[in-house]
Coordinates of C-alpha atoms and ligand atoms in Angstrom, one line a residue:
X28 CA 0.3 -26.2 5.2
X29 CA 0.6 -28.9 2.6
X30 CA 4.1 -30.5 1.8
X31 CA 4.0 -29.1 -1.7
X32 CA 3.6 -25.5 -0.4
X33 CA 6.5 -25.9 1.9
X34 CA 8.9 -26.7 -0.9
X35 CA 9.9 -23.1 -1.4
X36 CA 6.8 -22.2 -3.4
X37 CA 6.4 -18.4 -3.8
X38 CA 10.1 -18.0 -3.1
X39 CA 9.2 -18.1 0.6
X40 CA 12.2 -17.8 2.9
X41 CA 14.7 -17.4 0.1
X42 CA 17.0 -14.4 0.1
X43 CA 16.7 -12.6 -3.2
X44 CA 19.1 -9.7 -2.6
X45 CA 20.5 -7.2 -0.1
X46 CA 18.8 -4.1 1.3
X47 CA 19.6 -1.4 3.8
X48 CA 16.1 -0.1 3.8
X49 CA 14.0 -2.2 6.2
X50 CA 14.1 -5.2 8.5
X51 CA 10.8 -7.1 8.4
X52 CA 10.2 -9.1 11.5
X53 CA 13.9 -9.8 12.2
X54 CA 14.5 -11.3 15.6
X55 CA 15.2 -8.5 18.1
X56 CA 14.5 -5.8 15.5
X57 CA 10.9 -6.1 14.3
X58 CA 10.1 -3.7 11.6
X59 CA 12.6 -0.9 11.1
X60 CA 13.3 1.6 8.3
X61 CA 17.0 2.3 8.0
X62 CA 17.3 1.2 11.7
X63 CA 14.5 3.3 13.1
X64 CA 11.7 1.2 14.7
X65 CA 8.3 1.6 13.2
X66 CA 6.9 2.4 16.7
X67 CA 9.2 5.5 16.9
X68 CA 8.6 6.7 13.4
X69 CA 4.8 6.3 13.6
X70 CA 4.7 8.4 16.8
X71 CA 7.3 11.1 16.1
X72 CA 7.8 11.5 12.3
X73 CA 5.8 13.1 9.6
X74 CA 5.2 10.9 6.6
X75 CA 7.4 13.2 4.5
X76 CA 10.3 12.7 6.9
X77 CA 10.0 9.0 6.5
X78 CA 9.8 9.3 2.7
X79 CA 12.9 11.4 2.8
X80 CA 14.6 8.9 5.1
X81 CA 13.9 6.1 2.7
X82 CA 14.6 7.9 -0.6
X83 CA 17.5 10.2 0.4
X84 CA 19.2 7.9 2.9
X85 CA 18.9 9.7 6.2
X86 CA 16.4 11.8 8.2
X87 CA 16.3 15.4 6.9
X88 CA 17.7 18.1 9.1
X89 CA 15.1 20.8 10.1
X90 CA 16.0 23.0 7.1
X91 CA 16.1 20.0 4.7
X92 CA 12.7 19.0 5.9
X93 CA 11.2 22.4 5.3
X94 CA 12.7 22.6 1.9
X95 CA 11.5 19.0 1.1
X96 CA 8.0 19.6 2.4
X97 CA 7.7 22.8 0.3
X98 CA 9.0 21.0 -2.7
X99 CA 6.4 18.3 -2.5
X100 CA 3.6 20.8 -1.9
X101 CA 4.7 22.7 -5.0
X102 CA 4.6 19.4 -7.0
X103 CA 1.0 18.4 -6.3
X104 CA -0.7 20.0 -9.3
X105 CA -1.5 17.8 -12.3
X106 CA -0.9 19.0 -15.9
X107 CA -4.0 19.3 -18.2
X108 CA -3.1 16.2 -20.2
X109 CA -3.4 14.1 -17.1
X110 CA -6.6 15.7 -16.0
X111 CA -8.1 15.0 -19.4
X112 CA -7.1 11.4 -19.2
X113 CA -8.5 11.0 -15.7
X114 CA -11.8 12.6 -16.8
X115 CA -12.2 9.9 -19.4
X116 CA -11.9 7.0 -16.9
X117 CA -15.4 5.9 -15.9
X118 CA -16.6 5.7 -12.3
X119 CA -16.9 2.0 -12.7
X120 CA -13.1 1.6 -13.1
X121 CA -11.0 0.0 -10.4
X122 CA -9.2 2.8 -8.6
X123 CA -6.0 0.9 -8.7
X124 CA -6.3 0.9 -12.5
X125 CA -6.7 4.7 -12.2
X126 CA -3.5 4.9 -10.2
X127 CA -1.7 2.7 -12.7
X128 CA -2.8 4.8 -15.6
X129 CA -2.0 8.1 -13.7
X130 CA 1.5 7.0 -13.0
X131 CA 2.0 5.7 -16.5
X132 CA 0.7 8.9 -18.1
X133 CA 3.0 10.9 -15.9
X134 CA 5.8 8.9 -17.4
X135 CA 4.6 9.9 -20.9
X136 CA 4.3 13.7 -20.2
X137 CA 7.2 14.0 -17.8
X138 CA 9.6 11.1 -18.6
X139 CA 12.4 10.4 -16.2
X140 CA 15.1 10.5 -18.9
X141 CA 18.5 10.1 -17.3
X142 CA 18.7 8.2 -14.0
X143 CA 20.3 11.3 -12.6
X144 CA 16.8 12.7 -12.5
X145 CA 15.5 9.7 -10.5
X146 CA 15.0 11.6 -7.2
X147 CA 13.0 14.4 -9.0
X148 CA 10.8 11.9 -10.7
X149 CA 10.2 10.0 -7.5
X150 CA 9.3 13.1 -5.6
X151 CA 6.9 14.2 -8.4
X152 CA 5.2 10.7 -8.5
X153 CA 4.9 10.8 -4.7
X154 CA 3.4 14.3 -4.7
X155 CA 0.9 13.6 -7.4
X156 CA -0.5 10.3 -6.3
X157 CA -3.2 11.7 -4.0
X158 CA -4.1 14.4 -6.5
X159 CA -4.6 11.7 -9.3
X160 CA -6.9 9.5 -7.3
X161 CA -9.0 12.2 -5.7
X162 CA -9.4 14.1 -8.9
X163 CA -10.6 11.1 -10.7
X164 CA -12.9 10.1 -7.8
X165 CA -14.5 13.5 -7.4
X166 CA -15.0 14.0 -11.2
X167 CA -16.3 10.5 -12.0
X168 CA -18.5 10.1 -9.0
X169 CA -19.7 13.7 -8.2
X170 CA -18.9 15.6 -11.4
X171 CA -16.6 17.9 -9.5
X172 CA -13.3 19.1 -10.9
X173 CA -11.3 19.6 -7.7
X174 CA -8.2 21.8 -7.4
X175 CA -5.2 19.4 -7.3
X176 CA -3.0 21.8 -5.3
X177 CA -3.2 22.6 -1.6
X178 CA -1.0 24.1 1.1
X179 CA -1.4 21.3 3.7
X180 CA 2.0 20.3 5.1
X181 CA 1.4 16.6 4.7
X182 CA -0.1 14.3 2.1
X183 CA -2.7 13.2 4.7
X184 CA -4.1 16.7 4.9
X185 CA -3.9 17.2 1.2
X186 CA -5.8 14.0 0.5
X187 CA -8.5 14.5 3.1
X188 CA -9.1 18.2 2.2
X189 CA -9.5 17.4 -1.5
X190 CA -11.7 14.5 -0.8
X191 CA -14.1 16.1 1.7
X192 CA -13.8 19.7 0.6
X193 CA -13.3 20.8 4.1
X194 CA -10.6 21.2 6.7
X195 CA -9.7 17.8 8.3
X196 CA -9.0 17.7 12.1
X197 CA -5.5 17.3 13.4
X198 CA -6.3 13.8 14.5
X199 CA -7.7 12.8 11.1
X200 CA -4.6 14.1 9.4
X201 CA -2.3 12.4 11.8
X202 CA -4.1 9.1 11.5
X203 CA -3.9 9.1 7.7
X204 CA -0.2 10.2 7.8
X205 CA 0.5 7.4 10.3
X206 CA -1.1 4.9 8.0
X207 CA 1.2 6.1 5.1
X208 CA 4.2 5.6 7.4
X209 CA 3.1 2.1 8.2
X210 CA 2.6 1.3 4.5
X211 CA 5.9 3.0 3.4
X212 CA 8.3 0.1 3.2
X213 CA 8.3 -3.7 3.8
X214 CA 11.2 -5.5 2.4
X215 CA 10.9 -7.7 -0.8
X216 CA 7.2 -8.0 -0.8
X217 CA 5.5 -8.8 -4.1
X218 CA 5.0 -5.3 -5.4
X219 CA 8.5 -4.1 -4.3
X220 CA 10.0 -7.2 -5.9
X221 CA 8.2 -6.3 -9.1
X222 CA 9.6 -2.8 -9.0
X223 CA 13.1 -4.1 -8.4
X224 CA 12.8 -6.7 -11.2
X225 CA 11.7 -3.9 -13.6
X226 CA 14.5 -1.6 -12.3
X227 CA 17.0 -4.4 -12.9
X228 CA 16.3 -4.3 -16.6
X229 CA 17.4 -0.6 -16.4
X230 CA 13.8 0.5 -17.2
X231 CA 12.4 3.9 -16.2
X232 CA 11.0 4.7 -12.7
X233 CA 7.4 5.1 -14.0
X234 CA 7.4 1.6 -15.5
X235 CA 8.8 0.2 -12.3
X236 CA 6.1 1.9 -10.2
X237 CA 3.3 1.2 -12.6
X238 CA 4.2 -2.5 -12.5
X239 CA 4.3 -2.4 -8.7
X240 CA 0.8 -0.8 -8.6
X241 CA -0.5 -3.6 -10.7
X242 CA 1.0 -6.2 -8.3
X243 CA -0.3 -4.4 -5.2
X244 CA -3.8 -4.5 -6.7
X245 CA -4.4 -8.2 -5.9
X246 CA -6.5 -9.1 -2.8
X247 CA -3.6 -11.2 -1.4
X248 CA -1.4 -8.1 -1.2
X249 CA -2.8 -4.5 -1.0
X250 CA -6.4 -5.4 -1.7
X251 CA -6.8 -7.0 1.7
X252 CA -7.8 -3.7 3.5
X253 CA -10.8 -3.4 1.2
X254 CA -11.7 -7.0 1.6
X255 CA -11.5 -6.6 5.4
X256 CA -13.8 -3.7 5.1
X257 CA -16.3 -5.6 3.1
X258 CA -16.3 -8.2 5.8
X259 CA -16.6 -6.0 8.9
X260 CA -19.3 -3.7 7.5
X261 CA -21.6 -6.7 7.2
X262 CA -22.0 -7.0 11.0
X263 CA -23.9 -4.8 13.4
X264 CA -23.1 -6.8 16.5
X265 CA -20.1 -8.7 17.8
X266 CA -22.2 -11.8 18.2
X267 CA -23.1 -11.8 14.5
X268 CA -19.4 -11.2 13.6
X269 CA -18.2 -14.1 15.7
X270 CA -20.7 -16.7 14.4
X271 CA -20.1 -15.6 10.7
X272 CA -16.4 -15.9 11.1
X273 CA -16.7 -19.3 12.7
X274 CA -18.8 -20.4 9.8
X275 CA -16.3 -19.0 7.3
X276 CA -13.5 -20.9 9.0
X277 CA -15.5 -24.1 9.0
X278 CA -15.9 -23.6 5.2
X279 CA -12.1 -23.1 5.0
X280 CA -12.6 -19.5 3.8
X281 CA -9.7 -17.0 4.3
X282 CA -10.4 -14.0 6.5
X283 CA -8.8 -11.1 4.8
X284 CA -6.5 -9.0 6.9
X285 CA -5.1 -12.0 8.8
X286 CA -1.9 -14.0 8.4
X287 CA 1.4 -12.9 6.9
X288 CA 4.0 -14.4 4.6
X289 CA 6.9 -13.3 6.9
X290 CA 5.6 -12.5 10.4
X291 CA 4.8 -15.6 12.4
X292 CA 3.5 -14.2 15.8
X293 CA 2.4 -10.6 15.1
X294 CA 2.5 -7.7 12.6
X295 CA 4.1 -4.8 14.5
X296 CA 2.1 -2.3 12.5
X297 CA -1.2 -3.7 13.7
X298 CA -1.1 -2.4 17.3
X299 CA -0.3 1.1 16.0
X300 CA -3.2 1.4 13.5
X301 CA -5.5 -0.4 15.9
X302 CA -5.0 2.3 18.5
X303 CA -5.9 4.9 15.9
X304 CA -9.0 3.0 14.9
X305 CA -10.1 2.8 18.6
X306 CA -9.4 6.6 19.1
X307 CA -11.4 7.6 16.0
X308 CA -14.2 5.2 16.9
X309 CA -14.6 7.1 20.2
X310 CA -14.6 10.5 18.5
X311 CA -17.1 9.2 15.9
X312 CA -19.5 8.1 18.5
X313 CA -20.4 4.8 16.7
X314 CA -17.9 2.2 17.9
X315 CA -19.5 -0.7 16.1
X316 CA -16.9 -1.1 13.4
X317 CA -14.1 -1.1 15.9
X318 CA -15.8 -3.5 18.3
X319 CA -16.7 -5.9 15.5
X320 CA -13.1 -5.8 14.3
X321 CA -11.8 -6.4 17.8
X322 CA -14.2 -9.4 18.1
X323 CA -13.0 -10.9 14.8
X324 CA -9.4 -10.5 15.9
X325 CA -10.2 -12.3 19.1
X326 CA -12.0 -15.2 17.3
X327 CA -9.1 -15.6 14.8
X328 CA -6.7 -15.8 17.7
X329 CA -8.8 -18.4 19.6
X330 CA -9.7 -20.5 16.7
X331 CA -6.7 -20.4 14.3
X332 CA -4.0 -18.8 16.4
X333 CA -3.8 -16.2 13.7
X334 CA -3.1 -12.5 14.1
X335 CA -4.4 -9.4 12.3
X336 CA -2.0 -7.9 9.8
X337 CA -1.9 -4.1 9.2
X338 CA -4.7 -4.2 6.7
X339 CA -7.3 -5.4 9.2
X340 CA -7.7 -2.4 11.5
X341 CA -6.6 -0.1 8.6
X342 CA -10.1 -0.8 7.3
X343 CA -12.0 0.6 10.3
X344 CA -9.5 3.5 10.7
X345 CA -10.0 4.6 7.1
X346 CA -13.8 4.1 7.4
X347 CA -13.8 6.4 10.5
X348 CA -12.0 9.0 8.3
X349 CA -15.0 8.7 5.9
X350 CA -12.8 7.4 3.1
X351 CA -14.8 5.4 0.5
X352 CA -13.6 1.7 0.6
X353 CA -12.5 1.8 -3.0
X354 CA -9.8 4.3 -2.1
X355 CA -8.2 2.2 0.6
X356 CA -5.7 0.4 -1.6
X357 CA -4.8 3.6 -3.5
X358 CA -3.7 5.0 -0.1
X359 CA -1.5 2.0 0.3
X360 CA 0.0 3.0 -3.1
X361 CA 0.7 6.5 -1.9
X362 CA 2.6 5.3 1.2
X363 CA 4.4 2.5 -0.5
X364 CA 5.6 4.8 -3.4
X365 CA 8.4 6.0 -1.1
X366 CA 9.5 2.5 -0.4
X367 CA 9.3 1.4 -4.1
X368 CA 11.3 4.4 -5.1
X369 CA 14.0 3.7 -2.5
X370 CA 14.2 0.1 -3.6
X371 CA 14.5 1.2 -7.3
X372 CA 17.4 3.5 -6.3
X373 CA 19.0 0.7 -4.3
X374 CA 18.6 -1.8 -7.2
X375 CA 20.1 0.6 -9.7
X376 CA 23.0 1.4 -7.4
X377 CA 24.2 -2.2 -7.4
X378 CA 22.4 -3.8 -10.3
X379 CA 22.4 -7.2 -11.9
X380 CA 19.4 -8.2 -14.0
X381 CA 17.0 -10.3 -11.9
X382 CA 16.6 -13.6 -13.7
X383 CA 16.0 -16.7 -11.6
X384 CA 16.0 -20.2 -12.9
X385 CA 13.1 -22.5 -13.3
X386 CA 12.4 -26.2 -12.8
X387 CA 10.9 -27.6 -16.0
X388 CA 8.0 -30.0 -15.4
X389 CA 6.6 -30.2 -19.0
X390 CA 6.6 -33.0 -21.4
X391 CA 9.9 -34.6 -22.4
X392 CA 9.3 -34.1 -26.1
X393 CA 6.2 -33.3 -28.1
X394 CA 5.6 -34.4 -31.7
X395 CA 4.5 -31.8 -34.2
X396 CA 1.2 -32.4 -36.0
X397 CA 0.2 -30.1 -38.9
X398 CA -2.7 -27.8 -38.3
X399 CA -5.1 -29.5 -40.8
X400 CA -4.5 -32.8 -39.1
X401 CA -5.3 -31.7 -35.6
Ligands
LIG525 N1 -7.7 -16.8 7.1 C1 -7.8 -18.1 7.3 N2 -6.9 -19.0 7.1 C2 -5.7 -18.5 6.6 C3 -5.5 -17.1 6.4 C4 -6.5 -16.3 6.6 N3 -6.4 -14.9 6.4 N4 -4.2 -16.9 5.9 C5 -3.7 -18.2 5.9 N5 -4.6 -19.1 6.3 C6 -4.3 -20.5 6.3 C7 -4.4 -21.1 4.8 O1 -5.7 -21.5 4.5 C8 -3.4 -22.2 4.9 O2 -4.0 -23.3 5.4 P1 -3.7 -24.8 4.9 O3 -2.3 -25.1 5.2 O4 -4.6 -25.7 5.6 O5 -3.9 -24.7 3.4 C9 -2.3 -21.7 5.9 O6 -3.0 -20.8 6.8 C10 -1.1 -21.1 5.2 O7 -1.7 -20.0 4.4 P2 -0.9 -19.6 3.0 O8 -1.9 -18.8 2.2 O9 -0.3 -20.7 2.3 O10 0.2 -18.6 3.6 P3 1.1 -17.7 2.8 O11 2.3 -17.4 3.7 O12 1.4 -18.2 1.5 O13 0.2 -16.4 2.6 C11 -1.0 -14.5 3.1 C12 0.3 -15.3 3.4 C13 -0.9 -13.1 3.8 C14 -1.1 -14.3 1.6 C15 -2.2 -15.2 3.6 O14 -2.1 -15.3 5.0 C16 -3.5 -14.5 3.2 O15 -4.0 -14.8 2.1 N6 -4.1 -13.6 4.1 C17 -5.3 -12.9 3.8 C18 -4.9 -11.8 2.8 C19 -4.2 -10.7 3.5 O16 -4.6 -10.2 4.6 N7 -3.2 -10.1 2.9 C20 -2.4 -9.0 3.4 C21 -1.1 -9.3 3.8 S1 -0.3 -8.0 4.6

């Protein structure tokens, strides 16, 4: 890395505030949400339990879980005004722009109002995200107006059933729910920091989350899972994949889905989603995507000593779930909404407006010249 980059650019390594939500790569802890290791949550918890843990402060009791799960199920339907807006967005739109518009529109028709309503608003946003993206996708691409409600216990089941119009298998639901758990929370990453900055001005939750969606849209953040897919689907053999990646590295191109701003040796989420990608590749019968991904991971390790982050195998896992590539980053949004909301609550509970200083590097003084003389 160049000297210039090391000088704290991108606020790297600087502590910008306190949180009790997650540890990201802390020595001896790895990734934990409120103290629970990601390995345990991804194996034992439902996504909704994790969302509750983050947003309400503790794991729900059995009764609380049932009540919460039913509440989210009852909140999935979209009002006509939002359906109308979604129907006007063309198929060529970027799905993250659809998410951004959907969340923003929800803020118009169901504004948060007092902060005492923050939990209700957050639950409603969380419950509607899958309905928003699938409704737009099915209408704009296939002319179908899908029902935006369903009785599936988890968002994974709701999303897959709306998208495919048939009952997903237990494994498919579990894989998607697991991916949402892995995406749920990750410290002061760029989109969460955006949400916290917006919250620090005492703005409303829809503005905070709309801004966070815009930040997550970029290929250096959430968009990496789609970029990884675009890479792996090009190859039909592992040999092809290896030689293409070697050439890309020679040309100093970045391989999307590798590297991390905080982790230095591994991304703990990778092993979890990689296992799911492998499992689904076996059920699917065509293991090519998985094997190609595994080869690229190996080549990146050998050549650059770089590890796959969670987005890399997410691409093949989602592809085995027959999810169109353009819906990958919106799924990241659905998972991360729980973390964004929890961060917004945390920021509000102990707020000071976020306003860092800057180092001025412009001209010392500039002399005014009238427009007609320029
Ligand atoms: N493929 C190839 N080289 C990579 C790379 C990748 N995915 N990620 C980083 N590098 C190289 C950079 O080219 C740079 O080399 P240099 O010092 O010779 O210029 C060096 O490693 C440091 O990279 P940098 O981008 O400065 O690190 P960062 O900490 O600022 O950025 C990421 C972290 C995640 C943004 C970066 O690794 C990246 O762009 N990865 C691909 C996108 C991605 O997967 N994002 C999802 C993150 S969960």
